[in-house]
Coordinates of C-alpha atoms in Angstrom, one line a residue:
Chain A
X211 CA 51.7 65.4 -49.0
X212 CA 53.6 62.0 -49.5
X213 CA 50.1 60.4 -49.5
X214 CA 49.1 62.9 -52.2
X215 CA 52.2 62.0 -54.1
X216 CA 51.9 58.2 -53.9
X217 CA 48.0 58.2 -55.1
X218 CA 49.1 60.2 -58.2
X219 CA 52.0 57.6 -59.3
X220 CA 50.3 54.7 -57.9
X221 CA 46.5 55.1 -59.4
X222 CA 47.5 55.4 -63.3
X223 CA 49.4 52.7 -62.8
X224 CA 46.5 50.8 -60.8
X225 CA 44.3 52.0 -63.6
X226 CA 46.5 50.7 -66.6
X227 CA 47.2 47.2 -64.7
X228 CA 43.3 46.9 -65.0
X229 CA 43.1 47.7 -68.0
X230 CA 45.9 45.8 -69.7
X231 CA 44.2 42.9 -67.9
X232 CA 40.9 43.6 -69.3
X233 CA 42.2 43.8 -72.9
X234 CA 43.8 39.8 -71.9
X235 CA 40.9 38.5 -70.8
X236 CA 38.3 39.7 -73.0
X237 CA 40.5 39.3 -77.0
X238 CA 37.5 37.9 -78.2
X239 CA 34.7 39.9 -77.4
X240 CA 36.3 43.6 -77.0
X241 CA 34.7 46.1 -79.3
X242 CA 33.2 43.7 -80.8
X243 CA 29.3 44.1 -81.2
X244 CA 27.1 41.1 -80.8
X245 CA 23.8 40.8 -83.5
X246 CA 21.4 38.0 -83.6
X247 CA 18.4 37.7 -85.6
X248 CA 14.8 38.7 -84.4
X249 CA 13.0 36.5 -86.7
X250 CA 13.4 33.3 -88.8
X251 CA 14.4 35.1 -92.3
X252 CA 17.0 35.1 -95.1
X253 CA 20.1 36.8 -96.1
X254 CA 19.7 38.6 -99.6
X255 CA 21.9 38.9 -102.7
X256 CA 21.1 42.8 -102.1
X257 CA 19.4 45.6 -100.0
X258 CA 16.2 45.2 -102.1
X259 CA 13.0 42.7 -101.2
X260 CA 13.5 42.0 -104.7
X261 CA 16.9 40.5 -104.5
X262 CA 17.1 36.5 -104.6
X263 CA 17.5 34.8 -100.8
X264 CA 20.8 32.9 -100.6
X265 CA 20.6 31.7 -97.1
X266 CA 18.1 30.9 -94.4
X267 CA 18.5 32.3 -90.8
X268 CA 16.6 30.7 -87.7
X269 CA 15.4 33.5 -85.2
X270 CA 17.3 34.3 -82.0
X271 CA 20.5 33.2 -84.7
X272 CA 24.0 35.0 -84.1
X273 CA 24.8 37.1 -87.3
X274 CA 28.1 38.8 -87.9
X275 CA 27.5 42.7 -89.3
X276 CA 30.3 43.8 -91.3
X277 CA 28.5 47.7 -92.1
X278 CA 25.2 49.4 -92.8
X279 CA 23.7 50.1 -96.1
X280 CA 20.1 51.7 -97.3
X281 CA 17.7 50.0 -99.1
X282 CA 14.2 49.0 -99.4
X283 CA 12.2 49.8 -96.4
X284 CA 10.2 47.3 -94.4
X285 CA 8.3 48.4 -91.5
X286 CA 9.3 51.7 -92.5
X287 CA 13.0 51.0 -92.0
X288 CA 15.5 51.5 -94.5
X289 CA 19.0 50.3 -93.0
X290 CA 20.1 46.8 -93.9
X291 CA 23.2 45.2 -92.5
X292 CA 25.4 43.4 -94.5
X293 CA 26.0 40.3 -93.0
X294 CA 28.8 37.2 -93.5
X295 CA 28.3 34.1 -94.3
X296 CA 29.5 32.1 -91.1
X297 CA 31.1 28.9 -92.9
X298 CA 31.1 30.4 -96.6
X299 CA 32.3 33.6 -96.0
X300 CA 29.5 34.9 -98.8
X301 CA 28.0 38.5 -98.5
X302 CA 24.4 38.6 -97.9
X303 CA 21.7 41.5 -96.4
X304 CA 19.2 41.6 -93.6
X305 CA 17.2 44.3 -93.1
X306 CA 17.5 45.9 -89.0
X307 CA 13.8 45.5 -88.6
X308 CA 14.6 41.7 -88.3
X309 CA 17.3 41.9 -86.2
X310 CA 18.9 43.4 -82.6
X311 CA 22.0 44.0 -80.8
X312 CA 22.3 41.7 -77.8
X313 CA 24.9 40.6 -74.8
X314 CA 25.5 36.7 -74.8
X315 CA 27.2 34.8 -72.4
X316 CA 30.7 34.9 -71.9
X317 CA 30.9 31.1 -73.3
X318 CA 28.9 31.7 -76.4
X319 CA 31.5 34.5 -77.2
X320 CA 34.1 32.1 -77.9
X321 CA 35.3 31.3 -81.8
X322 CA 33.9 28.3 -83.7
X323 CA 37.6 27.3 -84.2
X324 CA 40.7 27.2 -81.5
X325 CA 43.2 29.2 -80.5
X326 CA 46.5 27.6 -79.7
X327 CA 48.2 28.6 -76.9
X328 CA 51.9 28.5 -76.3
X329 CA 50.6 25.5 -73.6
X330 CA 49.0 23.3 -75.9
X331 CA 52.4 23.5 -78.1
X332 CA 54.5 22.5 -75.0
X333 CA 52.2 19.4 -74.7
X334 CA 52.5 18.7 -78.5
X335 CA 56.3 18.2 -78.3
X336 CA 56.1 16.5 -74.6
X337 CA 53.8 13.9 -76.7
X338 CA 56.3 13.7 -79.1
X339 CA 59.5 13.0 -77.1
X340 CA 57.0 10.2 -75.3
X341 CA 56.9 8.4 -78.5
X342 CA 53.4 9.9 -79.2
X343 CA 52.1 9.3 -83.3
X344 CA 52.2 12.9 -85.0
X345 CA 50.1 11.2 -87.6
X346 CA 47.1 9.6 -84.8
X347 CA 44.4 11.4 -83.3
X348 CA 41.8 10.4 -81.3
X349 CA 38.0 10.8 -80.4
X350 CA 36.6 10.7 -76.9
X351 CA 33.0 10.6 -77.3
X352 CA 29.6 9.5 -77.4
X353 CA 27.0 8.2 -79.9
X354 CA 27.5 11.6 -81.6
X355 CA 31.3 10.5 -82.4
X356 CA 30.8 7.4 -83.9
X357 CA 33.0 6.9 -87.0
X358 CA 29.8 6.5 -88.8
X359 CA 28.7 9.7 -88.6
X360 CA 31.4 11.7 -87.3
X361 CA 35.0 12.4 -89.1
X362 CA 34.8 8.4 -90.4
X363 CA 33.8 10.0 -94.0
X364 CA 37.4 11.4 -94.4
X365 CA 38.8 7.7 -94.9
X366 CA 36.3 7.5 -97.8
X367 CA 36.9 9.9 -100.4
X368 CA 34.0 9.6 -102.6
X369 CA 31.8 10.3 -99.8
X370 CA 32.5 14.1 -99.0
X371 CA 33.8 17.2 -101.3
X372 CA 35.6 19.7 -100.0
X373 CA 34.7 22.8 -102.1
X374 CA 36.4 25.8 -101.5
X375 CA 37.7 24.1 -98.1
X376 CA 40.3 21.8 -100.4
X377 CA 43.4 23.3 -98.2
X378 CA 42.1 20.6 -95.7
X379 CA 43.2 17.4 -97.5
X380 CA 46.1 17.4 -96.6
X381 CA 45.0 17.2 -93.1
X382 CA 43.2 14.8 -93.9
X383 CA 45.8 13.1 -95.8
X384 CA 48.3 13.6 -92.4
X385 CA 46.2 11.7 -90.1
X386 CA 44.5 8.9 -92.9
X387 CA 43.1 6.1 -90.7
X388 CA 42.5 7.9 -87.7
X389 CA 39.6 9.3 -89.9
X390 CA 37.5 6.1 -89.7
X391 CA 38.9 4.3 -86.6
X392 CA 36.6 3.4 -83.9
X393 CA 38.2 4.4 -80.7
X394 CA 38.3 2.4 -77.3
X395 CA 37.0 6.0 -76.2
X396 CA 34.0 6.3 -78.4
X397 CA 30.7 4.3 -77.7
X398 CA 26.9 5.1 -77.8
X399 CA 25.8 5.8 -74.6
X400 CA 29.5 6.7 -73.3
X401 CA 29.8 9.7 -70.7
X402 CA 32.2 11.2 -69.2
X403 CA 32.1 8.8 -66.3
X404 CA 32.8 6.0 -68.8
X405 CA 35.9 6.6 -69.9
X406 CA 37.2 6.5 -66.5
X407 CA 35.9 3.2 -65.5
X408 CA 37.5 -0.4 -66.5
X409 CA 34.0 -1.8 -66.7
X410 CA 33.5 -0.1 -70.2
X411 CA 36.5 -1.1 -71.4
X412 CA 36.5 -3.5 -74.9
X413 CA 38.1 -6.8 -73.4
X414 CA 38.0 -7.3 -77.1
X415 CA 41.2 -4.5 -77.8
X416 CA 42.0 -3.7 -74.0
X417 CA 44.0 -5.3 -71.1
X418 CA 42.5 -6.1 -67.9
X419 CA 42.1 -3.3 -65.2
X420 CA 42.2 -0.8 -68.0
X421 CA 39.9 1.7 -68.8
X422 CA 39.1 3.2 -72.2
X423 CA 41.2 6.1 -71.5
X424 CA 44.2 3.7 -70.9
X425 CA 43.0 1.3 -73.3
X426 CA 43.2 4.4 -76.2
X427 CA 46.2 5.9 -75.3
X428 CA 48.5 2.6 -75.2
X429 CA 46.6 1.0 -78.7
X430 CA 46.6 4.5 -80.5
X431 CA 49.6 6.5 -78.9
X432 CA 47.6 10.3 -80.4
X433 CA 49.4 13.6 -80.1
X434 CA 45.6 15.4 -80.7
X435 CA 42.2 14.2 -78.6
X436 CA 39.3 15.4 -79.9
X437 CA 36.6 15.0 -76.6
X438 CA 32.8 15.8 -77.2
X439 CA 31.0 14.6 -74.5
X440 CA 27.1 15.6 -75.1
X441 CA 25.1 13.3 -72.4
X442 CA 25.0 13.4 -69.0
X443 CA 22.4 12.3 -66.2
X444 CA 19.2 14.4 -66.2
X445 CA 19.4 15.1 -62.4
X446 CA 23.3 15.3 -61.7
X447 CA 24.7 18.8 -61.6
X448 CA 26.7 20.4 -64.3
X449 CA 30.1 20.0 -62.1
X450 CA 30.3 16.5 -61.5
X451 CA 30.4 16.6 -65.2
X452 CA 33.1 19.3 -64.9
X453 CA 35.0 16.7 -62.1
X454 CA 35.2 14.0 -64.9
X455 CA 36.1 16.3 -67.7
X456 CA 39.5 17.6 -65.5
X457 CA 40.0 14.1 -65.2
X458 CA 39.9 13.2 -68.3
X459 CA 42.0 16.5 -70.0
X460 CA 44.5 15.4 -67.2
X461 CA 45.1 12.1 -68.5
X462 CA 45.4 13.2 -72.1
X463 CA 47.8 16.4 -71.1
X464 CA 50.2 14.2 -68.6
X465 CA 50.3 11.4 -71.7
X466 CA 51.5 14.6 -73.7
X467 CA 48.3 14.8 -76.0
X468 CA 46.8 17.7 -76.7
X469 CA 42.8 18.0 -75.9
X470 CA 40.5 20.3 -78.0
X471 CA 37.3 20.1 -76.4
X472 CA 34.2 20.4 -78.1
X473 CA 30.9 22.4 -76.4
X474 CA 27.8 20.4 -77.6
X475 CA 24.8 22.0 -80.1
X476 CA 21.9 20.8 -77.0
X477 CA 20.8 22.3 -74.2
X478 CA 19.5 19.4 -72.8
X479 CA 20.1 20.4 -69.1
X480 CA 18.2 23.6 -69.6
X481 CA 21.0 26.4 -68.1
X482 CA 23.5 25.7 -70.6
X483 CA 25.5 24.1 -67.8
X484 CA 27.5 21.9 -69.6
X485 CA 28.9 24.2 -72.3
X486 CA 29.8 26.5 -69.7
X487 CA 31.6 23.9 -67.6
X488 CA 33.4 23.1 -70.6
X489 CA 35.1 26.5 -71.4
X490 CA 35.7 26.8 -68.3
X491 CA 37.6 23.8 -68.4
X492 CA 39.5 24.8 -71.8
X493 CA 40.3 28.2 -70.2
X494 CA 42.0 26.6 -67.2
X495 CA 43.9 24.3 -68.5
X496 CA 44.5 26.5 -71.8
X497 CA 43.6 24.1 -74.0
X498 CA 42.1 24.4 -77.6
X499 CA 38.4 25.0 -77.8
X500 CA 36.2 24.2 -80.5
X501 CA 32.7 26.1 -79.6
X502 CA 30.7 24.1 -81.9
X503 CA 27.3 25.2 -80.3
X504 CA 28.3 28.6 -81.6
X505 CA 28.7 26.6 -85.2
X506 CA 25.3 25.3 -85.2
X507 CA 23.7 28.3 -84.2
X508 CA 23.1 29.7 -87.5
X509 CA 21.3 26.5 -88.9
X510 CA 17.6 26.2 -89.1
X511 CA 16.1 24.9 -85.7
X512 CA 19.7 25.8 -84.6
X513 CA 21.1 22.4 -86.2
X514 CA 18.6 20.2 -83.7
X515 CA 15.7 18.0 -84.9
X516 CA 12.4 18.0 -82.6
X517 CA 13.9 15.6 -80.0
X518 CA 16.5 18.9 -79.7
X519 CA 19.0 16.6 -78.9
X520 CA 19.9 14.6 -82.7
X521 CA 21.9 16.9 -85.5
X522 CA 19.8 17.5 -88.6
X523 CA 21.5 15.1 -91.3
X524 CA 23.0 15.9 -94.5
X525 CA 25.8 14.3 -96.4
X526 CA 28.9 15.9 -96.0
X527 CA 29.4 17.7 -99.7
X528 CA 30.8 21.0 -98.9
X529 CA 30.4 22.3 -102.1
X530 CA 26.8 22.3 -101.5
X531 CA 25.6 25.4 -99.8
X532 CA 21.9 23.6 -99.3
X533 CA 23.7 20.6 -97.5
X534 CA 25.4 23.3 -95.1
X535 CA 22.0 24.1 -93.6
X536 CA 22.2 20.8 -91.9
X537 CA 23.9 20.1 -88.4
X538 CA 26.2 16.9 -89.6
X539 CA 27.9 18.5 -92.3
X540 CA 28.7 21.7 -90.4
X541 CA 29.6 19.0 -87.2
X542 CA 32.4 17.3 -89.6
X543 CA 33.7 20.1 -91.6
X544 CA 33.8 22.0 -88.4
X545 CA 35.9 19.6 -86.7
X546 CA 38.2 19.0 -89.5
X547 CA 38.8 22.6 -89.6
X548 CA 39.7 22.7 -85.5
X549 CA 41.6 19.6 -86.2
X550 CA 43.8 21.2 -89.0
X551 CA 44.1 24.5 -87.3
X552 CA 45.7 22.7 -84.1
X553 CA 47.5 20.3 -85.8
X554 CA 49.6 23.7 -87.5
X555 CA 49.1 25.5 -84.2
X556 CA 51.3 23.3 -82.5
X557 CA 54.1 22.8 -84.7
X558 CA 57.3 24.4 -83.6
X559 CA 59.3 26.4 -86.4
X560 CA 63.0 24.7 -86.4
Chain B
X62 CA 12.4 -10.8 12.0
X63 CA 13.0 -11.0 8.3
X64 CA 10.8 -10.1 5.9
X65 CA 10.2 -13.4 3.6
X66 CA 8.0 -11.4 1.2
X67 CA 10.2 -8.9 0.0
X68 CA 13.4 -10.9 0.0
X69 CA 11.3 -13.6 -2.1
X70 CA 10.5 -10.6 -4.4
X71 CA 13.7 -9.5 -4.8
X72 CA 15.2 -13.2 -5.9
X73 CA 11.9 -13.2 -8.3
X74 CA 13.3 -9.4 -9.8
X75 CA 17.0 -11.1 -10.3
X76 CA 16.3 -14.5 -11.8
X77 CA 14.4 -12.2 -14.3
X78 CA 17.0 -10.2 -15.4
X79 CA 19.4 -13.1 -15.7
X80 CA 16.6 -14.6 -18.0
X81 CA 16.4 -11.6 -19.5
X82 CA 20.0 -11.6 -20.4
X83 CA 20.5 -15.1 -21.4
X84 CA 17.7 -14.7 -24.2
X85 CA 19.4 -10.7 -25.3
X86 CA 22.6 -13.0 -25.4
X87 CA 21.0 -15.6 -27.1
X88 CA 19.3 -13.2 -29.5
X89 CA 22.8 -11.9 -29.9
X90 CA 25.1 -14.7 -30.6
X91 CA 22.7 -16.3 -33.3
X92 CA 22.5 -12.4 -35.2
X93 CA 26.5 -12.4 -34.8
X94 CA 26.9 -15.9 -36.2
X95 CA 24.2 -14.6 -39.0
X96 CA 26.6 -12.3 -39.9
X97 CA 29.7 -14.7 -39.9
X98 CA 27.1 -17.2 -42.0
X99 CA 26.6 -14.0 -44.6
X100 CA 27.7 -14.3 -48.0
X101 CA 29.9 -11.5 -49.5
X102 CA 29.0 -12.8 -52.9
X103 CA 25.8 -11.6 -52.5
X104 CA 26.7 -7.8 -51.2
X105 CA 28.7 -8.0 -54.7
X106 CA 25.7 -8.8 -56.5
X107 CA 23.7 -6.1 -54.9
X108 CA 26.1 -3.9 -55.9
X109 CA 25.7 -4.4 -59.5
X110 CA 22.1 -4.6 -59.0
X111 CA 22.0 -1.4 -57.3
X112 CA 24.2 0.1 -60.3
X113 CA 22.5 -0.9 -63.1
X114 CA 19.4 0.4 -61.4
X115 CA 20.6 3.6 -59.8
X116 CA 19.6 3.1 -56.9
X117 CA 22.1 5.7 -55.0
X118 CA 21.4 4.3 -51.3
X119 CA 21.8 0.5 -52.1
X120 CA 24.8 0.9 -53.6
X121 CA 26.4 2.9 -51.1
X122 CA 25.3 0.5 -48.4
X123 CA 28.1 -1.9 -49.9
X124 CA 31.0 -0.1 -50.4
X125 CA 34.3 1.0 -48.2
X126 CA 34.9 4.2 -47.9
X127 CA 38.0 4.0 -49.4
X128 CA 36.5 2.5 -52.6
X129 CA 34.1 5.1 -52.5
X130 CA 35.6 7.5 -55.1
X131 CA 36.1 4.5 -57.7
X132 CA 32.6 3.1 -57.1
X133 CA 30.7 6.5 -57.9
X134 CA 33.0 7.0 -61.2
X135 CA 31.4 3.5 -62.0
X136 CA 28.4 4.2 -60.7
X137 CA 27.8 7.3 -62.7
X138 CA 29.0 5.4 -66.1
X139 CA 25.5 4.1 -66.4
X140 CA 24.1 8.0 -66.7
X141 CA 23.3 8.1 -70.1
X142 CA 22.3 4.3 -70.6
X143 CA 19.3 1.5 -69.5
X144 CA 20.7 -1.3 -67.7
X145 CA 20.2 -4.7 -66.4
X146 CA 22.0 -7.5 -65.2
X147 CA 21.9 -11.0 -67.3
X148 CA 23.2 -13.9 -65.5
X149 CA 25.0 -12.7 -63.2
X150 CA 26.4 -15.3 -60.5
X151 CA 28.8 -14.4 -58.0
X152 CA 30.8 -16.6 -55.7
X153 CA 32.7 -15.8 -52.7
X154 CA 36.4 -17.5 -51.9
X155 CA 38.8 -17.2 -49.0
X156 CA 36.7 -16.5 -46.7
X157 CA 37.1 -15.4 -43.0
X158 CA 35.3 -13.6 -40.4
X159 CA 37.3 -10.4 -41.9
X160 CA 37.4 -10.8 -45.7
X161 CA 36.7 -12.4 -48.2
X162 CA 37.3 -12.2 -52.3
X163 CA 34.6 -12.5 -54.6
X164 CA 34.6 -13.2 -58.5
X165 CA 31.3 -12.9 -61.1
X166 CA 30.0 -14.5 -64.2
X167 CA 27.6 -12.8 -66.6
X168 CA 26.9 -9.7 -68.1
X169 CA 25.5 -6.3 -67.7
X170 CA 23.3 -5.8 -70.4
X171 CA 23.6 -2.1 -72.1
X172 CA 20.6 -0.6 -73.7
X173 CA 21.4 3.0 -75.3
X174 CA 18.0 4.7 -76.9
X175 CA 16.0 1.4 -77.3
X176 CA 19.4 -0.6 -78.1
X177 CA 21.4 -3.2 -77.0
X178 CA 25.1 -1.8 -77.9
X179 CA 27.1 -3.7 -75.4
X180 CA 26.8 -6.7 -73.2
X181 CA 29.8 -6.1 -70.3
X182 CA 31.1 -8.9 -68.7
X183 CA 31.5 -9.6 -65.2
X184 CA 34.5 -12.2 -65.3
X185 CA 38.1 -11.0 -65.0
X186 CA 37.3 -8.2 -61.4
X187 CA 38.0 -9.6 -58.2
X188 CA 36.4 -7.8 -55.6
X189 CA 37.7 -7.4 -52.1
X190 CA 35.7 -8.0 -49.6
X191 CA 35.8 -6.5 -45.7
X192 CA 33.4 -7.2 -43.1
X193 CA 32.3 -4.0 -41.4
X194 CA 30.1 -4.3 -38.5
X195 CA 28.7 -7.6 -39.7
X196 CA 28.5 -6.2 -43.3
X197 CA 30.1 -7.3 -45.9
X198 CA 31.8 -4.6 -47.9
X199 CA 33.5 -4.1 -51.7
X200 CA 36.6 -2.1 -50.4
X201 CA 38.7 -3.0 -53.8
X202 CA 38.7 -4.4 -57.0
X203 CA 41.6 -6.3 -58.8
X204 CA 41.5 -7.1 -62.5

């Protein structure tokens, strides 16, 4: 009887612990219903073959359904979705024939831009009390972070246009000069072993015995790391890479800067083994992530050229839908925008 | 009546296994003094050589274990990238039958999709040398 008695208090209570936890863990992707393209197509103005194309979609790309409308049929199927924009936030149409519902990995559930956690502000002010710059960032990276391609264009205002994203100048404003700066953490060829070792240092701006990370963090003094690490040996595991990315959030977090990591738009490795080992990463240290594979994903050719490791190129006008179809522009507004959200994420109301 | 024959063949049996072990001895001293004679520069400049060239099992022949977790960090630094070594000379100071420091000159030459981006240079690291079972070993490195 006092068996009986306990099962019936203690299983709804069993059953709501689940569940509460469930909700936690799974924010992002709860109720939410995942659509991707079938075939390479185009979003139209409206639910009619006639209707002008705005926008190109690559097949197998992630579309977000807002609702279902009826419209012309093709292939004897009159329901259209209405479909967003992922960067413009424009309206467009698809029609279901061209599309599915699918289940992606956990990792490609994530948001294009971070969340801040209540962690990543408790670094921010740690940096701050250390004497870290609330105007400095810095880049840990490799060939796809140098200031020639990446972020440098913000020092340089006639070289980009902001478009309807103008609330970002005055993040760009906040941090001028961190922009365009090469870091002693950015470098072609760089990995995530390179950072960590004094041989790659620049005996040029660093001391002896230091390493890039040390070298960075004592010349630049940032309170946000940016860390996009794409390459990585062709036969080493996806967790050695995962060893050296702790290492190197760990250095950033205990000098009281706070890391966004950045997954990559390859799949080089051929498992997506690296992009996983990176969220995993930002989820255990519950640090900002900015999922730019999921960015890229809409593109044509998914934001890759044939070598499927190089970003299609564009200049970086935002105001330029056409331009937007190209990996490098969606790469630097992207960031900008993950940059401007943490930067407000982490300040502390007085 | 003793038996000359056998106790003549039993002197033969012993002066040949003292002959035998003078020459093992022999053999012995001259490898041991080999090893004394060895220079630790050059287990420095196989270590490079076997980084820049990935080659996993010459690299670890030349390391400590206790530099071991240092060494693989550098070691894997050269993932992404061709490498080769450019004038690399290294020379060997303090020596004893223990240790030994060695310092380098020259560079490693970086090449990053058909590139040269860097040239790293070998001067400034001084590497600490232990002889392990007449090998000479990179247990450290000071800047």
């Amino acid at each position: 009887m006092e068996t009986q008695w306990h099962k019936l208090v203690l299983l709804p209570l069993l059953l709501m612990a689940v569940l509460l936890n469930f909700s936690h863990q799974n924010t992002r992707a709860q109720d939410v219903e995942f659509w991707r393209t079938t075939v390479e197509t185009a979003a139209r103005e409206c639910p009619q073959l006639t209707c002008a194309e705005l926008w190109l979609l690559p097949a197998q790309g992630p579309i977000t359904v807002q609702t279902t409308v009826e419209g012309d049929a093709v292939s004897d199927i009159t329901t259209w979705l209405e479909i967003v924009h992922p960067l413009l936030g424009t309206t467009g149409y698809v029609n279901l024939s061209e599309a599915e519902q699918y289940t992606p990995e956990d990792w490609q559930t994530y948001p294009v831009l971070p969340v801040v956690s209540d962690t990543a502000r408790e670094i921010y002010q740690k940096g701050l009390e250390m004497g870290n710059d609330p105007t400095h960032f810095s880049v840990v990276g490799d060939c796809q972070n140098v200031e020639w391609f990446f972020l440098g264009v913000f020092d340089r205002p006639d070289e980009y246009a902001l478009g309807q994203f103008d609330y970002l100048q005055p993040t760009i404003d906040h941090f001028a000069g961190s922009w365009s700066r090469r870091a002693a953490t950015v470098d072609n060829g760089y990995n995530v072993a390179s950072v960590l070792s004094a041989m790659w240092a620049d005996p040029k701006k660093c001391q002896a015995g230091e390493t890039p990370l040390d070298c960075e963090f004592r010349v630049h003094r940032p309170s946000i790391v940016l860390i996009s690490m794409e390459t990585w040996w062709n036969d080493q595991p996806a967790d050695e890479y995962e060893t050296y990315l702790r290492q190197i959030v760990e250095f950033w977090i205990s000098n009281g800067a706070v890391p966004i990591l950045a997954t990559k738009a390859d799949n080089l490795e051929g498992d997506n083994g690296i992009n996983q080992a990176i969220v995993r990463v930002a989820n255990d240290y519950d640090i900002p992530l900015w999922n730019f594979w999921l960015a890229v994903q809409p593109l044509p050719l998914h934001g890759l050229t044939i070598d499927h490791f190089h970003l299609t190129f564009a200049r970086n006008f935002f105001d330029d839908p056409d331009r937007l179809r190209n990996a490098w522009p969606v790469r630097n507004l992207t960031a900008l925008q993950a940059i401007d959200v943490v930067w407000k994420g982490v300040q502390v109301e007085e | 009546m003793p038996n000359f024959k056998s106790t003549t063949r039993g002197m033969m049996k012993k002066q040949i296994l003292l002959l035998m072990l003078l020459v093992m001895g022999i053999v012995l001293a001259a490898c041991a003094e080999e090893a004394k004679d060895a220079d630790p520069a050059d287990s420095v400049e196989k270590y490079l050589k076997a980084m820049v060239e990935k080659n996993e099992q010459d690299f670890n022949a030349v390391i400590c274990e206790n530099f071991q977790e240092t060494a693989k960090t550098n070691f894997d630094s050269f993932g992404s990238v061709d490498a080769s070594l450019k004038d690399v000379k290294c020379t060997a100071s303090d020596k004893t039958d223990d240790s030994a420091t060695v310092t380098c000159t020259g560079f490693i030459s970086v090449v990053y999709q058909g590139e040269n981006t860097r040239d790293l240079p070998q001067e400034g690291p001084v590497y600490q040398m232990v002889n392990d079972d007449d090998t000479w070993k990179i247990c450290g490195i000071e800047q």
